[in-house]
Coordinates of C-alpha atoms in Angstrom, one line a residue:
X1 CA -125.0 -185.5 -106.6
X2 CA -127.2 -184.6 -103.7
X3 CA -131.0 -183.4 -104.8
X4 CA -133.9 -181.8 -103.2
X5 CA -137.1 -181.3 -104.6
X6 CA -140.0 -179.5 -102.6
X7 CA -143.6 -180.3 -103.1
X8 CA -146.9 -179.7 -101.6
X9 CA -147.2 -175.8 -101.7
X10 CA -150.4 -173.9 -102.8
X11 CA -153.1 -171.6 -101.9
X12 CA -154.9 -171.7 -98.4
X13 CA -157.2 -169.5 -96.5
X14 CA -156.1 -168.3 -93.2
X15 CA -156.3 -171.0 -90.4
X16 CA -155.6 -173.8 -93.0
X17 CA -153.0 -176.4 -93.4
X18 CA -150.7 -177.5 -95.8
X19 CA -148.0 -180.3 -95.9
X20 CA -145.0 -179.6 -97.4
X21 CA -142.6 -182.5 -98.7
X22 CA -138.7 -182.5 -99.4
X23 CA -137.4 -185.5 -101.5
X24 CA -133.7 -186.0 -100.7
X25 CA -131.5 -188.2 -103.1
X26 CA -127.8 -188.9 -103.2
X27 CA -125.4 -189.9 -100.4
X28 CA -127.6 -190.8 -97.4
X29 CA -124.4 -192.0 -95.9
X30 CA -124.0 -188.6 -95.1
X31 CA -125.9 -187.6 -92.1
X32 CA -127.0 -184.2 -93.0
X33 CA -128.7 -181.7 -91.0
X34 CA -132.0 -180.7 -92.7
X35 CA -133.9 -177.7 -93.0
X36 CA -136.9 -175.5 -94.0
X37 CA -136.5 -171.9 -94.7
X38 CA -139.0 -169.1 -96.3
X39 CA -138.6 -166.3 -98.4
X40 CA -141.5 -163.7 -99.2
X41 CA -140.9 -161.0 -102.1
X42 CA -138.5 -158.3 -101.3
X43 CA -137.6 -160.0 -98.1
X44 CA -134.7 -161.8 -96.3
X45 CA -134.6 -165.7 -96.6
X46 CA -135.5 -166.8 -93.2
X47 CA -135.1 -169.9 -91.1
X48 CA -138.1 -172.2 -90.2
X49 CA -137.2 -175.4 -88.9
X50 CA -134.1 -177.5 -88.7
X51 CA -133.5 -181.2 -87.2
X52 CA -130.4 -183.4 -87.3
X53 CA -130.5 -186.6 -89.4
X54 CA -131.7 -188.8 -86.7
X55 CA -134.1 -186.3 -85.5
X56 CA -132.7 -185.9 -81.9
X57 CA -132.0 -182.2 -82.3
X58 CA -134.9 -180.3 -83.6
X59 CA -135.6 -176.4 -83.6
X60 CA -138.2 -174.2 -84.6
X61 CA -138.1 -170.5 -85.3
X62 CA -140.0 -168.4 -82.6
X63 CA -142.7 -167.3 -84.9
X64 CA -143.8 -170.8 -85.6
X65 CA -145.2 -170.8 -82.0
X66 CA -146.0 -174.5 -82.5
X67 CA -148.0 -174.5 -85.6
X68 CA -145.3 -176.2 -87.8
X69 CA -144.1 -179.7 -87.3
X70 CA -141.0 -181.1 -88.9
X71 CA -140.6 -184.8 -89.2
X72 CA -139.0 -187.3 -91.5
X73 CA -140.2 -190.4 -93.5
X74 CA -139.2 -194.0 -92.4
X75 CA -136.5 -194.1 -95.1
X76 CA -135.1 -190.6 -94.2
X77 CA -135.3 -189.7 -97.8
X78 CA -138.1 -187.4 -97.3
X79 CA -138.6 -184.5 -94.8
X80 CA -142.0 -182.8 -94.3
X81 CA -143.3 -179.4 -92.8
X82 CA -146.8 -179.8 -91.6
X83 CA -147.9 -176.3 -91.2
X84 CA -151.2 -175.6 -89.2
X85 CA -153.1 -172.4 -88.4
X86 CA -151.5 -170.7 -91.4
X87 CA -151.5 -167.0 -91.3
X88 CA -151.2 -164.2 -94.2
X89 CA -147.7 -163.6 -93.1
X90 CA -146.5 -167.2 -93.8
X91 CA -147.1 -166.5 -97.5
X92 CA -143.7 -167.0 -99.0
X93 CA -141.8 -169.3 -101.2
X94 CA -140.5 -172.5 -98.9
X95 CA -137.0 -174.1 -99.6
X96 CA -135.6 -177.4 -98.3
X97 CA -132.1 -177.5 -97.5
X98 CA -129.1 -180.0 -96.1
X99 CA -126.0 -179.3 -94.4
X100 CA -122.7 -181.1 -93.6
X101 CA -122.4 -179.4 -90.3
X102 CA -124.2 -179.7 -87.0
X103 CA -126.7 -176.7 -86.0
X104 CA -125.8 -174.7 -89.1
X105 CA -126.7 -171.1 -90.2
X106 CA -128.6 -170.1 -93.4
X107 CA -125.2 -169.7 -95.2
X108 CA -123.7 -172.7 -94.1
X109 CA -126.2 -175.0 -95.8
X110 CA -124.7 -177.0 -98.8
X111 CA -127.9 -178.0 -100.8
X112 CA -131.1 -176.2 -101.6
X113 CA -134.2 -177.3 -103.6
X114 CA -136.1 -174.8 -106.0
X115 CA -138.8 -173.9 -103.6
X116 CA -142.5 -174.2 -103.6
X117 CA -144.9 -171.8 -103.2
X118 CA -147.2 -171.2 -100.2
X119 CA -150.1 -168.3 -100.7
X120 CA -152.1 -167.6 -97.2
X121 CA -155.1 -165.5 -98.4
X122 CA -158.8 -164.7 -98.1

């Protein structure tokens, strides 16, 4: 089975930084699209960033405004979300996801991690 495990969440003051990690295990022969999503309490889960397996097609949500960077480990079994200049509205549970299809929408991702909580507060 494909498994995704997020880590790196925590509490940070506004303007601070966090790096989230997603450990990927399973069939790496499948060239999955990888994505990051977040969900705040009482709100819909929203798209944050996504990248193709080889990193040649990376997209970010507009609200990131250059603050977040999605990257991959050398072995492609780990993906990262570097979050800089964090704002209180970034507070959410962040999820890593993988999809078989290219340019997938939220409901088209096939595998999800359990999430890691990010709290941005003074």
